Amino acid sequence: MEKTIKIIFPYDQSLVKELPLIDKSDVEKVLTIAQNLFEDQSNWIPAYKRIEILEKTAFLMKERSEELIHLAISEGGKPYKDSKAEIVRAIKGVKLAAEHISQLKGEQIPMGLTEAALNRIAFTTKEPIGIVAAVSAFNHPLNLAVHQIATAIAAGCPVVFKPAGTTPLSGLALAEILKEAGLPEGWLQVVLCDNETAELLVTDKRVHFLSFIGSAKVGWYLKSKLAPGTRSALEHGGAAPVIVESDADFTEMIPDLVKGGFYHAGQVCVSVQKVYVNEEICDRFTAQFSEATKKLIVGNPFDETTDVGALITPKEVDRVEEWVNEAVAKGAKVITGGKRISDTCFEPTVLFNPSEDSKVSTHEIFGPVVCIYPFTDRDEAIKKANALDVHFQAAVFTKNVDIALDTVKKLNATAVMVNDHTAFRVDWMPFGGRDASGIGMGGISYSINEMTREKMTVFKSKFL
């Protein structure tokens, strides 16, 4: 009997679509198609053609942007205004991928620096790395698909894309658009499968590169199972810390941090989670931050006034509720929120001074909860901010340039925002975690470069 997966609208749990899953017996066919395309270089798509395909893809996406917005909302539950921003980003991402193709170039390596290196000229060129297996997450179903698919196509690699089981429709829509834009058959295969089948696929020795966005537990496990020589980029989450000094500008800071904390109900890998506030202004900060949080509208993501939608599944609401209750039992004070609204929505919640061993302090919450911790010594606050194994993006709010530079230097993060929230991102900047938060670097151009490898050519001639 054919296995299927049901796509559910997170807000009211209504059925959106039911789709078939592939099983282990289909993996061989999928990889053979990709291998045959890559091994015969006459199949490779020339650079000008890749540019044409991606440019037309961006054009078609823009034409169908409203359709893509509604599709993303129906499967992911992100509010309309944020889903609209995601689709705009995704279109820009495809354009960035097309533009970067012209930058895939090598360099001349100097010869003649020793007697043994006389009469030679050497240069490097960039080649596609090979078959890319991409495993994606649910929280940005179209934009993440672009970051894994458009980059592979730009690099010249056949790609097998496994979207999150909860949000596959945006990836499938992108695949249809790419096909319409002229992408030859087989260069993109979207597969829906269970975890065992996915593991069989990505750990096959024919896969040259694994792009994984999702939980650290799964990502590091898959990396440990990769075939020798398979490269990888893993993007996991963090518990994004913020340092707020006494001279911070409240007018700019409060709306920024509220957006960074509750965007997509906190289901963002760099969502504001732990805010360390100088004791001198902590009461004022807590009052203003909680007042702004209370004004957020929680509701149906199709309503254009909604600020915070549903969590991806009711199970996640249960988990967030358990973590908040545990924090309260251990001494945290609920400033606002703290309770479920329904089976699918949780109140935007502000907790004051949870214990250091509470789950909200030690794990990525991935829900609409922000924790505030007062401090008297900034170095101690930074030490606490760095204490976890996960290090991704962080932030500091101050008008003192020396304090800003000192904090940027001391925070363990791949990126530190000064006077901006931790979830800031544009798709042409490097983006990724360090330590337990990931390996490799995302961002359109950075991903494309990771999906290529260098080849050096050395000519020897007495005329050189």
Tab-separated table of C-alpha atoms in Angstrom:
chain	number	residue	atom	x	y	z
A	1	MET	CA	0.000	0.000	0.000
A	2	GLU	CA	1.381	3.409	-0.999
A	3	LYS	CA	2.427	5.601	1.914
A	4	THR	CA	1.268	9.214	1.898
A	5	ILE	CA	1.809	12.376	3.868
A	6	LYS	CA	-0.903	14.866	4.795
A	7	ILE	CA	-0.173	18.585	4.540
A	8	ILE	CA	-2.101	20.381	7.285
A	9	PHE	CA	-2.898	24.110	7.657
A	10	PRO	CA	-1.236	24.800	11.035
A	11	TYR	CA	-3.827	27.326	12.216
A	12	ASP	CA	-7.017	25.229	12.078
A	13	GLN	CA	-5.560	21.780	11.288
A	14	SER	CA	-7.573	21.481	8.064
A	15	LEU	CA	-6.251	19.222	5.296
A	16	VAL	CA	-4.483	21.104	2.501
A	17	LYS	CA	-3.249	18.185	0.407
A	18	GLU	CA	-2.188	14.549	0.592
A	19	LEU	CA	0.927	13.472	-1.304
A	20	PRO	CA	2.653	10.119	-1.935
A	21	LEU	CA	5.979	9.233	-0.348
A	22	ILE	CA	8.797	7.452	-2.107
A	23	ASP	CA	10.297	4.427	-0.356
A	24	LYS	CA	13.769	2.900	-0.166
A	25	SER	CA	13.316	1.065	-3.459
A	26	ASP	CA	13.006	4.430	-5.279
A	27	VAL	CA	16.332	5.797	-4.008
A	28	GLU	CA	18.382	3.900	-6.600
A	29	LYS	CA	16.378	5.359	-9.471
A	30	VAL	CA	16.694	8.893	-8.119
A	31	LEU	CA	20.468	8.675	-7.668
A	32	THR	CA	21.021	6.944	-11.006
A	33	ILE	CA	19.277	9.792	-12.819
A	34	ALA	CA	21.451	12.365	-11.032
A	35	GLN	CA	24.635	10.328	-11.514
A	36	ASN	CA	24.076	9.862	-15.252
A	37	LEU	CA	23.569	13.595	-15.700
A	38	PHE	CA	26.717	14.504	-13.803
A	39	GLU	CA	29.097	11.838	-15.102
A	40	ASP	CA	28.509	12.673	-18.778
A	41	GLN	CA	29.811	16.213	-19.154
A	42	SER	CA	27.948	16.610	-22.429
A	43	ASN	CA	24.829	16.877	-20.212
A	44	TRP	CA	26.194	19.777	-18.187
A	45	ILE	CA	24.217	22.994	-18.478
A	46	PRO	CA	26.440	25.808	-19.791
A	47	ALA	CA	26.742	28.938	-17.701
A	48	TYR	CA	24.722	31.176	-20.035
A	49	LYS	CA	21.869	28.669	-19.986
A	50	ARG	CA	21.880	28.438	-16.191
A	51	ILE	CA	21.663	32.233	-16.062
A	52	GLU	CA	18.711	32.213	-18.507
A	53	ILE	CA	16.868	29.528	-16.511
A	54	LEU	CA	17.281	31.313	-13.187
A	55	GLU	CA	16.382	34.727	-14.607
A	56	LYS	CA	13.187	33.318	-16.125
A	57	THR	CA	12.452	31.519	-12.836
A	58	ALA	CA	12.642	34.810	-10.948
A	59	PHE	CA	10.329	36.434	-13.518
A	60	LEU	CA	7.754	33.635	-13.218
A	61	MET	CA	7.936	33.702	-9.413
A	62	LYS	CA	7.213	37.416	-9.412
A	63	GLU	CA	4.248	36.899	-11.740
A	64	ARG	CA	2.852	34.233	-9.385
A	65	SER	CA	3.917	35.804	-6.119
A	66	GLU	CA	0.398	36.007	-4.655
A	67	GLU	CA	-0.150	32.323	-5.404
A	68	LEU	CA	3.192	31.468	-3.769
A	69	ILE	CA	2.329	33.579	-0.714
A	70	HIS	CA	-0.940	31.725	-0.179
A	71	LEU	CA	0.738	28.366	-0.682
A	72	ALA	CA	3.402	29.172	1.919
A	73	ILE	CA	0.770	30.339	4.424
A	74	SER	CA	-1.401	27.265	3.906
A	75	GLU	CA	1.405	24.829	4.731
A	76	GLY	CA	3.616	26.831	7.111
A	77	GLY	CA	1.237	29.138	8.951
A	78	LYS	CA	3.470	32.210	8.752
A	79	PRO	CA	1.337	35.416	8.719
A	80	TYR	CA	0.544	37.038	5.376
A	81	LYS	CA	2.867	40.051	5.713
A	82	ASP	CA	5.807	37.845	6.701
A	83	SER	CA	5.066	35.246	4.011
A	84	LYS	CA	4.939	38.077	1.466
A	85	ALA	CA	8.375	39.231	2.655
A	86	GLU	CA	9.640	35.658	2.303
A	87	ILE	CA	8.491	35.375	-1.310
A	88	VAL	CA	10.106	38.739	-2.161
A	89	ARG	CA	13.336	37.446	-0.590
A	90	ALA	CA	13.095	34.165	-2.482
A	91	ILE	CA	12.780	35.990	-5.819
A	92	LYS	CA	15.808	38.138	-4.953
A	93	GLY	CA	17.661	34.947	-3.971
A	94	VAL	CA	17.120	33.424	-7.407
A	95	LYS	CA	18.384	36.639	-9.015
A	96	LEU	CA	21.458	36.588	-6.772
A	97	ALA	CA	22.167	33.002	-7.802
A	98	ALA	CA	21.962	33.939	-11.493
A	99	GLU	CA	24.263	36.927	-10.947
A	100	HIS	CA	26.901	34.913	-9.088
A	101	ILE	CA	27.433	32.486	-11.960
A	102	SER	CA	29.658	35.093	-13.621
A	103	GLN	CA	31.843	35.093	-10.492
A	104	LEU	CA	32.656	31.377	-10.624
A	105	LYS	CA	36.276	31.768	-11.628
A	106	GLY	CA	39.733	30.601	-10.701
A	107	GLU	CA	43.072	32.361	-10.607
A	108	GLN	CA	46.567	32.144	-11.977
A	109	ILE	CA	49.063	30.428	-9.678
A	110	PRO	CA	52.582	31.918	-10.008
A	111	MET	CA	55.272	29.620	-11.383
A	112	GLY	CA	58.995	30.240	-11.856
A	113	LEU	CA	59.502	31.139	-8.201
A	114	THR	CA	61.996	28.297	-7.965
A	115	GLU	CA	64.205	26.734	-10.610
A	116	ALA	CA	62.065	23.578	-10.472
A	117	ALA	CA	58.984	25.594	-11.415
A	118	LEU	CA	60.420	27.202	-14.572
A	119	ASN	CA	58.735	26.895	-17.974
A	120	ARG	CA	55.256	26.446	-16.539
A	121	ILE	CA	51.992	28.335	-16.330
A	122	ALA	CA	49.264	27.277	-13.889
A	123	PHE	CA	45.682	28.326	-13.263
A	124	THR	CA	42.633	27.077	-11.413
A	125	THR	CA	39.063	26.719	-12.639
A	126	LYS	CA	35.817	26.007	-10.783
A	127	GLU	CA	33.804	22.853	-11.443
A	128	PRO	CA	30.468	21.693	-9.996
A	129	ILE	CA	31.103	19.455	-6.996
A	130	GLY	CA	28.627	16.797	-8.128
A	131	ILE	CA	25.297	15.516	-6.850
A	132	VAL	CA	23.809	17.721	-4.123
A	133	ALA	CA	21.406	16.193	-1.613
A	134	ALA	CA	19.463	18.941	0.138
A	135	VAL	CA	17.338	18.370	3.244
A	136	SER	CA	15.259	21.380	4.253
A	137	ALA	CA	13.314	22.796	7.213
A	138	PHE	CA	9.699	23.919	7.559
A	139	ASN	CA	9.986	27.512	8.705
A	140	HIS	CA	10.755	29.267	5.379
A	141	PRO	CA	9.452	26.734	2.848
A	142	LEU	CA	10.135	28.727	-0.325
A	143	ASN	CA	13.174	30.756	0.678
A	144	LEU	CA	15.061	27.757	2.064
A	145	ALA	CA	14.249	25.819	-1.117
A	146	VAL	CA	15.804	28.663	-3.124
A	147	HIS	CA	18.903	28.632	-0.906
A	148	GLN	CA	19.409	24.925	-1.570
A	149	ILE	CA	18.069	24.448	-5.113
A	150	ALA	CA	18.904	27.667	-6.980
A	151	THR	CA	22.441	27.571	-5.580
A	152	ALA	CA	23.000	23.991	-6.767
A	153	ILE	CA	21.691	24.854	-10.234
A	154	ALA	CA	23.909	27.960	-10.365
A	155	ALA	CA	26.901	25.802	-9.447
A	156	GLY	CA	25.972	23.318	-12.193
A	157	CYS	CA	25.036	20.437	-9.895
A	158	PRO	CA	22.142	17.976	-10.149
A	159	VAL	CA	20.134	18.352	-6.928
A	160	VAL	CA	17.872	16.007	-4.992
A	161	PHE	CA	15.703	18.098	-2.675
A	162	LYS	CA	13.857	16.727	0.345
A	163	PRO	CA	11.546	19.385	1.800
A	164	ALA	CA	10.209	19.214	5.344
A	165	GLY	CA	7.295	16.794	5.548
A	166	THR	CA	5.045	19.533	6.921
A	167	THR	CA	5.839	22.073	4.175
A	168	PRO	CA	6.667	20.466	0.813
A	169	LEU	CA	4.287	22.448	-1.405
A	170	SER	CA	6.463	25.542	-1.879
A	171	GLY	CA	9.439	23.429	-2.964
A	172	LEU	CA	7.253	21.509	-5.396
A	173	ALA	CA	5.921	24.801	-6.785
A	174	LEU	CA	9.485	26.054	-7.268
A	175	ALA	CA	10.353	22.832	-9.104
A	176	GLU	CA	7.431	23.343	-11.498
A	177	ILE	CA	8.498	26.923	-12.182
A	178	LEU	CA	12.107	25.853	-12.827
A	179	LYS	CA	10.874	23.220	-15.256
A	180	GLU	CA	8.780	25.826	-17.060
A	181	ALA	CA	11.825	28.126	-17.128
A	182	GLY	CA	13.781	25.496	-19.047
A	183	LEU	CA	15.603	23.386	-16.452
A	184	PRO	CA	16.269	20.041	-18.177
A	185	GLU	CA	14.665	16.876	-16.816
A	186	GLY	CA	16.408	15.263	-13.857
A	187	TRP	CA	18.528	18.207	-12.737
A	188	LEU	CA	16.089	18.767	-9.872
A	189	GLN	CA	14.289	15.880	-8.211
A	190	VAL	CA	12.000	16.682	-5.279
A	191	VAL	CA	11.480	13.665	-3.043
A	192	LEU	CA	9.058	13.206	-0.166
A	193	CYS	CA	10.109	10.370	2.112
A	194	ASP	CA	10.447	9.175	5.684
A	195	ASN	CA	13.621	9.637	7.708
A	196	GLU	CA	15.034	6.169	6.978
A	197	THR	CA	14.709	6.672	3.227
A	198	ALA	CA	16.238	10.159	3.517
A	199	GLU	CA	19.216	8.724	5.396
A	200	LEU	CA	19.714	6.054	2.726
A	201	LEU	CA	19.658	8.777	0.071
A	202	VAL	CA	22.031	11.332	1.583
A	203	THR	CA	24.594	8.816	2.850
A	204	ASP	CA	25.002	7.128	-0.545
A	205	LYS	CA	28.565	7.381	-1.877
A	206	ARG	CA	27.304	8.961	-5.119
A	207	VAL	CA	26.259	12.097	-3.192
A	208	HIS	CA	29.050	14.687	-3.257
A	209	PHE	CA	27.501	17.390	-1.066
A	210	LEU	CA	24.896	17.418	1.718
A	211	SER	CA	23.053	20.654	2.407
A	212	PHE	CA	21.086	20.256	5.635
A	213	ILE	CA	18.856	22.781	7.402
A	214	GLY	CA	17.148	21.506	10.531
A	215	SER	CA	17.725	20.089	13.987
A	216	ALA	CA	21.258	19.639	15.290
A	217	LYS	CA	20.512	16.098	16.439
A	218	VAL	CA	19.573	14.949	12.925
A	219	GLY	CA	22.169	17.055	11.100
A	220	TRP	CA	25.190	15.902	13.086
A	221	TYR	CA	23.936	12.306	12.921
A	222	LEU	CA	23.682	12.420	9.126
A	223	LYS	CA	27.122	14.021	8.847
A	224	SER	CA	28.578	11.134	10.849
A	225	LYS	CA	27.119	8.698	8.308
A	226	LEU	CA	28.277	10.445	5.123
A	227	ALA	CA	30.400	8.539	2.646
A	228	PRO	CA	34.136	9.379	2.651
A	229	GLY	CA	34.749	12.548	0.645
A	230	THR	CA	31.184	13.860	0.822
A	231	ARG	CA	31.269	17.496	1.870
A	232	SER	CA	28.495	19.118	3.856
A	233	ALA	CA	26.956	22.324	5.125
A	234	LEU	CA	24.774	22.054	8.228
A	235	GLU	CA	22.589	24.878	9.495
A	236	HIS	CA	21.075	24.337	12.934
A	237	GLY	CA	19.633	26.691	15.500
A	238	GLY	CA	20.813	28.777	18.409
A	239	ALA	CA	19.509	30.614	21.456
A	240	ALA	CA	20.272	34.086	20.149
A	241	PRO	CA	21.512	36.353	22.953
A	242	VAL	CA	21.218	40.135	23.139
A	243	ILE	CA	23.198	42.492	25.382
A	244	VAL	CA	21.350	45.740	26.219
A	245	GLU	CA	23.421	48.507	27.793
A	246	SER	CA	22.085	51.450	29.803
A	247	ASP	CA	22.515	53.959	26.957
A	248	ALA	CA	20.465	51.973	24.418
A	249	ASP	CA	17.930	53.859	22.273
A	250	PHE	CA	14.506	52.557	23.377
A	251	THR	CA	12.665	54.097	20.429
A	252	GLU	CA	14.551	51.928	17.935
A	253	MET	CA	15.305	48.957	20.162
A	254	ILE	CA	11.873	47.914	21.448
A	255	PRO	CA	10.137	47.428	18.052
A	256	ASP	CA	13.276	45.742	16.665
A	257	LEU	CA	13.498	43.212	19.493
A	258	VAL	CA	9.759	42.501	19.488
A	259	LYS	CA	9.960	41.761	15.758
A	260	GLY	CA	13.095	39.662	16.215
A	261	GLY	CA	11.568	37.681	19.055
A	262	PHE	CA	8.084	36.957	17.745
A	263	TYR	CA	8.479	36.910	13.955
A	264	HIS	CA	6.935	33.614	12.722
A	265	ALA	CA	5.999	32.827	16.349
A	266	GLY	CA	9.692	32.568	17.202
A	267	GLN	CA	10.202	29.666	14.795
A	268	VAL	CA	13.421	31.127	13.390
A	269	CYS	CA	16.922	29.748	14.001
A	270	VAL	CA	18.254	33.183	15.020
A	271	SER	CA	15.126	34.436	16.800
A	272	VAL	CA	15.754	36.764	19.783
A	273	GLN	CA	15.620	34.481	22.824
A	274	LYS	CA	17.838	35.624	25.714
A	275	VAL	CA	17.999	39.369	26.430
A	276	TYR	CA	20.545	40.479	29.042
A	277	VAL	CA	19.655	44.010	30.223
A	278	ASN	CA	21.709	46.384	32.335
A	279	GLU	CA	20.081	46.544	35.779
A	280	GLU	CA	19.920	50.356	35.594
A	281	ILE	CA	17.291	50.218	32.831
A	282	CYS	CA	15.914	46.702	33.277
A	283	ASP	CA	12.560	47.687	34.826
A	284	ARG	CA	11.941	50.257	32.102
A	285	PHE	CA	13.001	47.829	29.385
A	286	THR	CA	10.808	45.022	30.730
A	287	ALA	CA	7.773	47.303	30.963
A	288	GLN	CA	8.134	48.722	27.446
A	289	PHE	CA	9.040	45.401	25.849
A	290	SER	CA	6.064	43.616	27.428
A	291	GLU	CA	3.670	46.445	26.514
A	292	ALA	CA	4.744	46.212	22.860
A	293	THR	CA	4.445	42.420	23.013
A	294	LYS	CA	0.857	42.666	24.315
A	295	LYS	CA	-0.100	44.673	21.210
A	296	LEU	CA	0.806	41.839	18.843
A	297	ILE	CA	-2.218	40.325	17.096
A	298	VAL	CA	-2.327	36.531	17.217
A	299	GLY	CA	-4.637	34.858	14.743
A	300	ASN	CA	-5.299	33.432	11.311
A	301	PRO	CA	-2.174	33.924	9.180
A	302	PHE	CA	-4.301	34.674	6.114
A	303	ASP	CA	-5.561	37.825	7.890
A	304	GLU	CA	-3.265	40.653	6.792
A	305	THR	CA	-3.397	42.261	10.270
A	306	THR	CA	-2.052	39.149	12.046
A	307	ASP	CA	1.401	39.515	13.602
A	308	VAL	CA	1.828	36.033	15.112
A	309	GLY	CA	0.334	32.860	13.685
A	310	ALA	CA	0.235	29.236	14.722
A	311	LEU	CA	3.111	26.996	15.631
A	312	ILE	CA	3.802	24.342	13.025
A	313	THR	CA	2.025	21.517	14.960
A	314	PRO	CA	-0.058	21.200	18.158
A	315	LYS	CA	2.785	19.094	19.574
A	316	GLU	CA	5.001	22.192	19.482
A	317	VAL	CA	2.384	24.170	21.433
A	318	ASP	CA	2.435	21.418	24.080
A	319	ARG	CA	6.232	21.585	24.255
A	320	VAL	CA	6.387	25.373	24.574
A	321	GLU	CA	3.714	25.255	27.290
A	322	GLU	CA	5.722	22.630	29.212
A	323	TRP	CA	8.921	24.673	28.990
A	324	VAL	CA	7.212	27.873	30.174
A	325	ASN	CA	5.565	26.034	33.080
A	326	GLU	CA	8.907	24.520	34.046
A	327	ALA	CA	10.565	27.951	34.001
A	328	VAL	CA	7.815	29.396	36.211
A	329	ALA	CA	8.069	26.465	38.627
A	330	LYS	CA	11.804	27.216	38.908
A	331	GLY	CA	11.251	30.887	39.726
A	332	ALA	CA	10.747	32.760	36.445
A	333	LYS	CA	8.186	35.556	36.470
A	334	VAL	CA	5.672	35.781	33.630
A	335	ILE	CA	5.546	39.427	32.562
A	336	THR	CA	3.028	38.825	29.779
A	337	GLY	CA	1.532	35.800	28.017
A	338	GLY	CA	2.508	32.398	29.325
A	339	LYS	CA	-0.491	30.398	28.180
A	340	ARG	CA	-1.779	28.576	25.133
A	341	ILE	CA	-4.520	30.326	23.194
A	342	SER	CA	-5.660	27.164	21.437
A	343	ASP	CA	-4.340	23.804	20.288
A	344	THR	CA	-2.320	25.621	17.624
A	345	CYS	CA	-1.419	29.073	19.034
A	346	PHE	CA	0.550	30.222	22.079
A	347	GLU	CA	0.538	33.695	23.582
A	348	PRO	CA	3.601	35.850	22.841
A	349	THR	CA	5.363	35.443	26.173
A	350	VAL	CA	7.930	37.425	28.124
A	351	LEU	CA	9.665	35.670	31.037
A	352	PHE	CA	11.763	37.519	33.600
A	353	ASN	CA	14.933	35.965	34.962
A	354	PRO	CA	14.413	32.231	34.385
A	355	SER	CA	16.914	29.998	36.172
A	356	GLU	CA	20.062	29.113	34.249
A	357	ASP	CA	19.060	25.430	34.199
A	358	SER	CA	15.528	25.944	32.810
A	359	LYS	CA	14.954	24.618	29.290
A	360	VAL	CA	14.135	28.159	28.122
A	361	SER	CA	17.668	29.124	29.188
A	362	THR	CA	19.516	26.068	27.909
A	363	HIS	CA	17.689	25.089	24.694
A	364	GLU	CA	16.466	26.803	21.549
A	365	ILE	CA	12.839	27.628	22.317
A	366	PHE	CA	11.621	27.850	18.692
A	367	GLY	CA	8.396	29.378	19.924
A	368	PRO	CA	6.987	32.811	20.890
A	369	VAL	CA	8.942	33.207	24.139
A	370	VAL	CA	11.585	35.816	25.027
A	371	CYS	CA	13.558	35.729	28.298
A	372	ILE	CA	14.925	38.823	30.082
A	373	TYR	CA	17.886	38.605	32.475
A	374	PRO	CA	19.161	41.620	34.480
A	375	PHE	CA	22.927	42.170	34.800
A	376	THR	CA	25.307	44.484	36.635
A	377	ASP	CA	28.547	43.300	34.998
A	378	ARG	CA	28.545	43.175	31.189
A	379	ASP	CA	31.398	40.674	31.048
A	380	GLU	CA	29.388	38.310	33.263
A	381	ALA	CA	26.366	38.718	30.960
A	382	ILE	CA	28.528	37.943	27.921
A	383	LYS	CA	29.929	34.890	29.710
A	384	LYS	CA	26.366	33.624	30.276
A	385	ALA	CA	25.434	34.455	26.666
A	386	ASN	CA	28.368	32.326	25.488
A	387	ALA	CA	27.757	29.467	27.919
A	388	LEU	CA	25.749	27.180	25.626
A	389	ASP	CA	27.216	24.962	22.894
A	390	VAL	CA	25.177	26.729	20.199
A	391	HIS	CA	26.546	29.959	18.703
A	392	PHE	CA	24.886	31.600	15.724
A	393	GLN	CA	23.858	35.278	15.624
A	394	ALA	CA	23.838	37.718	18.543
A	395	ALA	CA	23.275	41.428	19.163
A	396	VAL	CA	24.248	44.374	21.328
A	397	PHE	CA	22.357	47.639	21.867
A	398	THR	CA	24.454	50.654	22.860
A	399	LYS	CA	25.395	54.084	21.550
A	400	ASN	CA	28.955	53.755	22.874
A	401	VAL	CA	31.245	52.599	20.075
A	402	ASP	CA	33.829	51.187	22.500
A	403	ILE	CA	31.234	49.095	24.320
A	404	ALA	CA	29.872	47.921	20.969
A	405	LEU	CA	33.293	46.858	19.696
A	406	ASP	CA	34.217	45.200	22.994
A	407	THR	CA	30.954	43.220	23.036
A	408	VAL	CA	31.245	42.202	19.384
A	409	LYS	CA	34.751	40.939	20.098
A	410	LYS	CA	33.733	38.913	23.158
A	411	LEU	CA	30.432	37.371	22.004
A	412	ASN	CA	30.868	33.905	20.507
A	413	ALA	CA	28.818	34.220	17.314
A	414	THR	CA	29.199	34.114	13.545
A	415	ALA	CA	27.525	37.525	13.319
A	416	VAL	CA	26.863	40.242	15.895
A	417	MET	CA	24.312	42.953	15.138
A	418	VAL	CA	24.888	46.362	16.687
A	419	ASN	CA	21.599	48.143	17.439
A	420	ASP	CA	19.590	45.581	15.478
A	421	HIS	CA	17.884	42.312	16.368
A	422	THR	CA	19.546	38.920	16.022
A	423	ALA	CA	17.269	37.725	13.200
A	424	PHE	CA	18.498	40.307	10.695
A	425	ARG	CA	19.571	38.685	7.442
A	426	VAL	CA	20.028	39.536	3.789
A	427	ASP	CA	20.757	36.740	1.367
A	428	TRP	CA	24.039	38.077	0.016
A	429	MET	CA	25.720	37.984	3.442
A	430	PRO	CA	27.358	34.899	4.985
A	431	PHE	CA	24.938	33.085	7.302
A	432	GLY	CA	25.551	30.035	9.437
A	433	GLY	CA	26.289	28.715	12.890
A	434	ARG	CA	29.540	27.761	14.554
A	435	ASP	CA	30.319	25.047	17.101
A	436	ALA	CA	27.163	22.945	17.666
A	437	SER	CA	25.079	25.352	15.567
A	438	GLY	CA	26.453	24.142	12.259
A	439	ILE	CA	29.271	23.910	9.777
A	440	GLY	CA	29.801	25.623	6.435
A	441	MET	CA	28.336	28.945	5.404
A	442	GLY	CA	25.009	29.810	3.827
A	443	GLY	CA	24.059	32.901	1.871
A	444	ILE	CA	23.461	32.547	-1.872
A	445	SER	CA	26.995	33.203	-3.150
A	446	TYR	CA	28.611	31.347	-0.244
A	447	SER	CA	26.480	28.239	-0.827
A	448	ILE	CA	27.255	28.276	-4.551
A	449	ASN	CA	30.981	28.417	-3.819
A	450	GLU	CA	30.661	25.484	-1.399
A	451	MET	CA	28.978	23.481	-4.168
A	452	THR	CA	31.975	23.881	-6.460
A	453	ARG	CA	35.524	22.516	-6.324
A	454	GLU	CA	38.764	23.742	-7.812
A	455	LYS	CA	40.809	22.096	-10.522
A	456	MET	CA	44.306	23.249	-11.360
A	457	THR	CA	45.842	23.047	-14.819
A	458	VAL	CA	49.636	23.229	-15.190
A	459	PHE	CA	51.200	23.682	-18.642
A	460	LYS	CA	54.874	22.934	-19.155
A	461	SER	CA	56.582	24.324	-22.237
A	462	LYS	CA	60.103	25.434	-23.100
A	463	PHE	CA	58.493	28.584	-24.588
A	464	LEU	CA	57.141	29.684	-21.235
